[in-house]
Short mmCIF file of C-alpha atoms in Angstrom, two decimals:
data_model
loop_
_atom_site.label_atom_id
_atom_site.label_comp_id
_atom_site.label_asym_id
_atom_site.label_seq_id
_atom_site.Cartn_x
_atom_site.Cartn_y
_atom_site.Cartn_z
CA MET A 24 0.00 0.00 0.00
CA ALA A 25 1.33 3.42 -0.93
CA ASP A 26 2.36 5.74 1.87
CA ALA A 27 -0.15 8.45 2.67
CA PRO A 28 1.34 11.93 2.16
CA THR A 29 1.93 13.78 5.43
CA THR A 30 4.22 16.56 4.25
CA ALA A 31 1.96 19.25 5.65
CA ALA A 32 1.36 17.56 9.02
CA PRO A 33 2.20 20.11 11.74
CA SER A 34 4.10 17.57 13.86
CA VAL A 35 6.25 16.52 10.89
CA GLU A 36 7.11 20.11 10.01
CA ALA A 37 8.02 20.82 13.61
CA LEU A 38 10.10 17.63 13.78
CA ASP A 39 12.02 18.57 10.60
CA ALA A 40 12.83 22.01 12.01
CA LEU A 41 13.86 20.50 15.35
CA THR A 42 16.09 17.95 13.65
CA GLU A 43 17.93 20.63 11.67
CA ARG A 44 18.57 22.52 14.90
CA ALA A 45 19.88 19.35 16.51
CA CYS A 46 22.23 18.74 13.56
CA ARG A 47 24.03 22.08 13.90
CA PRO A 48 27.59 22.13 15.28
CA PRO A 49 28.98 20.91 17.56
CA THR A 50 26.92 17.85 16.56
CA GLY A 51 29.16 15.55 14.51
CA ILE A 52 28.45 14.36 10.97
CA SER A 53 27.66 10.79 12.03
CA ARG A 54 25.23 11.84 14.74
CA ALA A 55 23.55 14.30 12.35
CA LYS A 56 22.95 11.48 9.87
CA GLN A 57 21.44 9.36 12.63
CA LEU A 58 19.12 12.18 13.77
CA ARG A 59 17.84 12.74 10.21
CA TRP A 60 17.40 8.98 9.80
CA VAL A 61 15.25 8.71 12.93
CA ALA A 62 13.20 11.77 11.91
CA GLY A 63 12.65 10.17 8.50
CA GLU A 64 11.51 6.94 10.12
CA LEU A 65 9.01 8.81 12.29
CA ARG A 66 7.61 10.41 9.15
CA THR A 67 7.44 7.00 7.46
CA ALA A 68 5.73 5.47 10.50
CA LEU A 69 3.07 8.17 10.31
CA GLU A 70 2.64 7.68 6.56
CA ARG A 71 2.24 3.91 6.89
CA GLY A 72 -0.26 4.05 9.73
CA ALA A 73 2.12 2.62 12.32
CA LEU A 74 1.31 5.61 14.57
CA ALA A 75 -2.02 6.93 15.78
CA PRO A 76 -3.42 9.68 13.48
CA THR A 77 -3.39 12.11 16.40
CA ALA A 78 0.43 12.06 16.25
CA ALA A 79 0.21 14.26 13.16
CA GLY A 80 -1.18 17.12 15.25
CA THR A 81 1.72 18.46 17.33
CA LEU A 82 5.33 17.68 18.11
CA THR A 83 4.36 16.90 21.70
CA LEU A 84 1.92 14.24 20.51
CA LEU A 85 4.51 12.85 18.12
CA LEU A 86 6.98 12.45 21.00
CA ALA A 87 4.41 11.07 23.44
CA PRO A 88 5.30 7.77 25.19
CA ASP A 89 2.64 5.67 23.42
CA THR A 90 3.60 7.08 20.02
CA LEU A 91 7.29 6.40 20.52
CA ALA A 92 6.54 2.88 21.77
CA ASP A 93 4.60 2.21 18.54
CA TYR A 94 7.44 3.71 16.48
CA LEU A 95 10.14 1.59 18.14
CA THR A 96 8.06 -1.55 17.76
CA ALA A 97 7.60 -0.92 14.04
CA ALA A 98 11.30 -0.10 13.63
CA GLU A 99 12.38 -3.22 15.51
CA ARG A 100 10.21 -5.37 13.25
CA GLY A 101 11.79 -3.80 10.15
CA LEU A 102 8.53 -2.22 8.96
CA LEU A 103 9.92 1.27 8.29
CA ARG A 104 12.39 0.47 5.54
CA ARG A 105 12.20 2.59 2.41
CA LYS A 106 11.33 -0.50 0.37
CA PRO A 107 9.06 -2.74 2.47
CA ALA A 108 9.96 -6.42 2.19
CA ALA A 109 7.67 -9.43 2.38
CA ARG A 110 9.76 -10.74 5.28
CA PRO A 111 11.54 -7.75 6.83
CA ASP A 112 14.54 -8.46 8.97
CA GLN A 113 14.44 -7.59 12.63
CA ALA A 114 16.50 -4.54 13.63
CA SER A 115 19.75 -5.12 15.48
CA PRO A 116 20.16 -4.12 19.16
CA ALA A 117 22.79 -1.56 18.11
CA SER A 118 20.41 0.22 15.71
CA MET A 119 17.70 0.26 18.37
CA ARG A 120 20.09 1.94 20.80
CA VAL A 121 20.87 4.59 18.18
CA ARG A 122 17.17 5.27 17.71
CA GLU A 123 16.62 5.64 21.44
CA ASP A 124 19.62 7.96 21.83
CA CYS A 125 18.41 10.17 18.98
CA LEU A 126 14.90 10.35 20.44
CA ARG A 127 16.35 11.50 23.77
CA ILE A 128 18.39 14.19 22.02
CA LEU A 129 15.36 15.48 20.08
CA GLY A 130 13.15 15.39 23.16
CA ALA A 131 15.67 17.31 25.26
CA LEU A 132 16.05 19.98 22.56
CA ALA A 133 12.28 20.30 22.27
CA GLY A 134 11.93 20.66 26.04
CA THR A 135 9.88 17.46 26.15
CA PRO A 136 11.94 14.69 27.79
CA VAL A 137 10.90 11.46 26.13
CA THR A 138 9.76 8.33 27.96
CA LEU A 139 10.85 5.17 26.21
CA PRO A 140 9.53 1.65 26.82
CA ASP A 141 11.62 -0.83 28.75
CA ARG A 142 13.18 -2.95 26.04
CA ASN A 143 15.19 -5.76 27.65
CA PRO A 144 17.36 -7.56 25.07
CA PRO A 145 16.41 -11.21 24.51
CA ARG A 146 18.62 -13.80 26.11
CA GLY A 147 21.17 -15.23 23.72
CA GLU A 148 20.98 -18.86 22.81
CA LEU A 149 23.50 -20.84 24.83
CA ARG A 150 26.13 -22.65 22.83
CA PRO A 151 27.58 -26.02 23.82
CA VAL A 152 30.95 -25.90 25.55
CA VAL A 153 34.05 -27.67 24.32
CA ALA A 154 34.12 -31.19 25.72
CA ALA A 155 36.46 -31.86 28.63
CA ARG A 156 38.66 -34.29 26.69
CA PRO A 157 39.69 -31.98 23.77
CA ARG A 158 40.17 -29.09 26.18
CA SER A 159 42.40 -31.21 28.44
CA ILE A 160 44.44 -32.32 25.42
CA LEU A 161 44.94 -28.73 24.30
CA LEU A 162 45.95 -27.49 27.75
CA GLY A 163 48.44 -30.35 28.03
CA HIS A 164 49.78 -29.45 24.60
CA LEU A 165 50.25 -25.83 25.72
CA GLU A 166 52.27 -26.90 28.75
CA HIS A 167 54.43 -29.24 26.66
CA SER A 168 55.01 -26.68 23.91
CA ALA A 169 55.80 -23.68 26.13
CA ARG A 170 59.53 -24.22 26.25
CA PRO A 171 62.64 -22.55 24.77
CA GLY A 172 63.30 -23.28 21.15
CA ARG A 173 59.74 -22.77 19.92
CA SER A 174 59.19 -20.03 17.37
CA GLU A 175 58.24 -16.54 18.53
CA ALA A 176 54.89 -16.72 16.73
CA ARG A 177 54.10 -20.10 18.29
CA SER A 178 55.00 -18.81 21.76
CA ARG A 179 52.64 -15.87 21.30
CA ILE A 180 49.68 -17.85 20.03
CA LEU A 181 50.03 -20.50 22.76
CA ALA A 182 49.77 -17.77 25.40
CA ILE A 183 46.81 -16.20 23.57
CA ILE A 184 44.90 -19.47 23.26
CA GLY A 185 45.56 -20.32 26.90
CA THR A 186 44.25 -16.89 27.95
CA VAL A 187 41.10 -17.38 25.88
CA LEU A 188 40.55 -20.87 27.29
CA ASP A 189 40.90 -19.65 30.88
CA THR A 190 39.00 -16.36 30.64
CA GLY A 191 36.66 -16.53 27.65
CA CYS A 192 37.70 -12.97 26.74
CA ARG A 193 36.92 -11.37 23.38
CA ALA A 194 39.46 -10.31 20.75
CA GLY A 195 39.01 -6.64 21.61
CA GLU A 196 39.58 -7.38 25.29
CA LEU A 197 42.74 -9.32 24.39
CA CYS A 198 44.10 -6.40 22.35
CA ALA A 199 43.52 -4.04 25.30
CA LEU A 200 45.73 -6.07 27.66
CA ARG A 201 48.97 -4.54 28.98
CA THR A 202 51.93 -6.21 30.64
CA ASP A 203 50.98 -4.85 34.06
CA ASP A 204 47.66 -6.72 33.74
CA VAL A 205 49.57 -9.99 34.14
CA ASP A 206 50.71 -11.01 37.62
CA PRO A 207 53.16 -13.90 37.10
CA HIS A 208 53.74 -14.26 40.85
CA HIS A 209 50.08 -14.96 41.65
CA GLY A 210 49.26 -16.50 38.25
CA THR A 211 46.42 -14.09 37.47
CA ILE A 212 45.41 -11.70 34.72
CA ARG A 213 43.32 -8.53 35.01
CA LEU A 214 40.68 -8.07 32.30
CA THR A 215 38.54 -5.10 31.38
CA ARG A 216 35.22 -6.47 30.17
CA LEU A 217 33.98 -4.22 27.38
CA PRO A 218 30.21 -3.62 27.02
CA GLN A 219 28.65 -5.62 24.17
CA HIS A 220 25.08 -5.44 22.77
CA ARG A 221 23.90 -3.23 25.58
CA ASN A 222 23.93 0.42 26.66
CA PRO A 223 27.19 1.95 25.29
CA ARG A 224 27.37 4.17 28.35
CA THR A 225 27.82 1.12 30.60
CA THR A 226 31.08 1.41 32.54
CA PRO A 227 33.53 -1.35 31.56
CA ALA A 228 33.99 -3.87 34.39
CA THR A 229 37.43 -4.94 35.61
CA MET A 230 37.98 -8.43 36.95
CA THR A 231 40.95 -10.60 37.94
CA VAL A 232 41.00 -14.21 36.73
CA GLY A 233 43.29 -17.04 37.79
CA LEU A 234 45.27 -18.74 35.02
CA SER A 235 45.70 -22.50 34.76
CA ALA A 236 49.17 -24.02 35.09
CA PRO A 237 49.59 -24.62 31.31
CA THR A 238 48.59 -21.04 30.54
CA ARG A 239 50.95 -19.68 33.21
CA ALA A 240 53.80 -21.62 31.58
CA ALA A 241 52.85 -20.36 28.11
CA MET A 242 52.51 -16.78 29.37
CA SER A 243 55.86 -16.88 31.17
CA HIS A 244 57.64 -18.03 28.02
CA TRP A 245 55.87 -15.40 25.89
CA LEU A 246 56.83 -12.58 28.28
CA THR A 247 60.47 -13.63 27.89
CA VAL A 248 60.17 -13.67 24.08
CA ARG A 249 58.28 -10.36 24.10
CA SER A 250 60.96 -8.57 26.14
CA HIS A 251 63.41 -9.08 23.25
CA LEU A 252 60.91 -7.98 20.61
CA VAL A 253 60.09 -4.65 22.28
CA ALA A 254 63.60 -3.66 23.41
CA ARG A 255 64.50 -0.11 22.37
CA ASP A 256 68.22 -0.72 22.83
CA THR A 257 69.45 -4.29 22.72
CA THR A 258 72.69 -3.26 24.43
CA GLN A 259 70.79 -2.18 27.55
CA PRO A 260 69.11 -4.40 30.17
CA LEU A 261 65.67 -5.65 29.17
CA GLY A 262 62.71 -4.34 31.15
CA PRO A 263 59.92 -1.76 31.34
CA GLY A 264 62.33 1.17 31.00
CA ASN A 265 63.68 -0.18 27.72
CA GLU A 266 60.45 -1.06 25.87
CA THR A 267 58.77 0.46 22.83
CA THR A 268 55.27 -0.40 24.15
CA ASP A 269 53.54 -1.85 27.19
CA ALA A 270 51.05 -3.82 25.03
CA LEU A 271 50.97 -7.48 26.06
CA TRP A 272 50.63 -8.80 22.50
CA VAL A 273 53.10 -7.42 19.95
CA SER A 274 54.00 -8.13 16.35
CA ILE A 275 56.66 -10.61 15.33
CA ALA A 276 57.50 -9.37 11.82
CA PRO A 277 55.10 -6.52 10.90
CA SER A 278 54.52 -5.93 7.20
CA GLY A 279 55.96 -2.64 5.99
CA HIS A 280 57.82 -1.90 9.25
CA PRO A 281 61.58 -2.26 9.83
CA ARG A 282 61.29 -3.81 13.29
CA PRO A 283 59.01 -6.06 15.37
CA GLY A 284 57.44 -5.23 18.73
CA LEU A 285 54.50 -3.09 17.60
CA PRO A 286 51.16 -3.42 19.46
CA LEU A 287 49.03 -6.15 17.91
CA HIS A 288 45.58 -4.91 16.89
CA PHE A 289 42.38 -6.75 16.06
CA ARG A 290 43.09 -7.72 12.44
CA GLY A 291 46.66 -8.80 13.12
CA LEU A 292 45.50 -10.85 16.08
CA ALA A 293 42.77 -12.51 13.99
CA ARG A 294 45.20 -13.40 11.19
CA ALA A 295 47.78 -14.79 13.60
CA TYR A 296 45.13 -16.86 15.36
CA ALA A 297 43.74 -18.31 12.09
CA ARG A 298 47.21 -19.35 10.92
CA ALA A 299 48.09 -20.95 14.25
CA ILE A 300 44.79 -22.83 14.52
CA ASN A 301 45.33 -24.36 11.08
CA ASP A 302 48.77 -25.57 12.22
CA LEU A 303 47.47 -26.84 15.57
CA ASN A 304 44.55 -28.72 14.01
CA THR A 305 46.96 -30.42 11.61
CA GLU A 306 49.47 -31.21 14.37
CA MET A 307 46.87 -32.55 16.79
CA ALA A 308 44.76 -34.46 14.26
CA ALA A 309 46.16 -37.85 15.29
CA GLU A 310 45.45 -37.34 19.01
CA PRO A 311 42.61 -39.59 20.25
CA GLY A 312 39.57 -37.53 21.21
CA TRP A 313 40.79 -34.38 19.43
CA HIS A 314 38.25 -32.29 17.57
CA PRO A 315 39.38 -29.41 15.30
CA LEU A 316 39.25 -25.98 16.91
CA PRO A 317 37.24 -23.27 15.14
CA ARG A 318 39.28 -20.98 12.89
CA ARG A 319 37.74 -17.82 14.32
CA MET A 320 38.73 -16.73 17.81
CA GLU A 321 35.22 -15.49 18.60
CA GLN A 322 33.83 -18.95 17.83
CA LEU A 323 36.33 -20.52 20.24
CA ARG A 324 35.42 -18.00 22.95
CA ARG A 325 31.71 -18.68 22.55
CA ALA A 326 32.29 -22.41 22.59
CA ILE A 327 34.07 -22.35 25.94
CA ASP A 328 32.15 -19.56 27.63
CA LEU A 329 28.46 -19.66 28.56
CA GLU A 330 27.39 -16.03 28.35
CA PRO A 331 23.68 -15.35 28.93
CA ALA A 332 23.00 -11.63 29.47
CA ASP A 333 20.70 -10.91 32.39
CA PRO A 334 18.17 -8.04 32.39
CA ASP A 335 20.51 -5.83 34.45
CA GLY A 336 23.26 -6.10 31.87
CA ALA A 337 25.48 -8.37 33.96
CA THR A 338 27.15 -11.32 32.31
CA LEU A 339 27.61 -14.80 33.67
CA ARG A 340 30.91 -16.27 32.63
CA ARG A 341 32.60 -19.59 33.16
CA THR A 342 36.17 -18.86 34.21
CA ARG A 343 38.96 -20.64 36.02
CA THR A 344 40.08 -20.24 39.57
CA PRO A 345 43.83 -20.16 40.30
CA THR A 346 43.61 -23.90 40.96
CA GLY A 347 42.06 -24.58 37.58
CA GLY A 348 38.50 -25.37 38.67
CA PRO A 349 35.48 -23.81 36.93
CA GLU A 350 33.85 -20.91 38.70
CA ALA A 351 30.99 -18.64 37.59
CA THR A 352 31.48 -14.92 37.98
CA ALA A 353 28.90 -12.22 37.38
CA GLY A 354 29.22 -8.79 35.85
CA GLY A 355 32.93 -8.39 36.41
CA ALA A 356 33.27 -8.91 40.18
CA ALA A 357 36.92 -9.49 40.97
CA GLN A 358 37.75 -13.04 41.93
#
């Protein structure tokens, strides 16, 4: 059905004028695009009958709680796309957060603070964990392989995989680690859990997790290898005062750079992981009970970490205690 024209609707005209005011500097280009997008969706919702006809009257009625609840429902169901589809896809949580943020900005500028419905994200489907046997084999392999004579790249990836197995951390959380986050004496690592699929204003949670014995061995060997890679002056003693970076994970042989020891970012970490997993799966193929590890780090993390989000935004994680036993922690409480 064709959209009913509402160009002359008083609420739409007022919304357009309000949006242009909201898009003036110091509002950034990206936020301005988002504000105009949300204003356009509100117009479309009115044209397609997703909103009550009374919403065409005034800006206050257009920003009323019931009207905005109807708008967000239609947007979440994918009914406000420019070209309606027979089976519209459901909007992502991230796009819904953008809509809500823009509505708050417009409401504040109009002097009409908006009231938005409580929209708890659905609980994610739990994924099966890696069976105990393959995980035990891999941890034993880490302990056996973490010894002098192994390649620098192998030493790094063994420490990375051990950290993922023990903590279930994401790639972005791995890249954010610094050397002072590792406590070799107590065998622990301090993680900053970054907010995912929830309010972007949520304060990141810091937690300390105990590392298993194989991971501690792998980490110890990697820290020794790393100290040589990041040395500013090889003629001086190795240590924090003679390092190019405090990043825990650094490059081995960066492309286009004359020296190693640069902080490893997301793409470099993903490529290194994929290469190492291919080698490990080939090397371990003959082990009884071994099942190939997934080539993507995020798939490995999800497979070893049960992560249902609760309504308060906390996260239940399966981690390891310093003695290696499983322990559930919630929302980043230090263990």
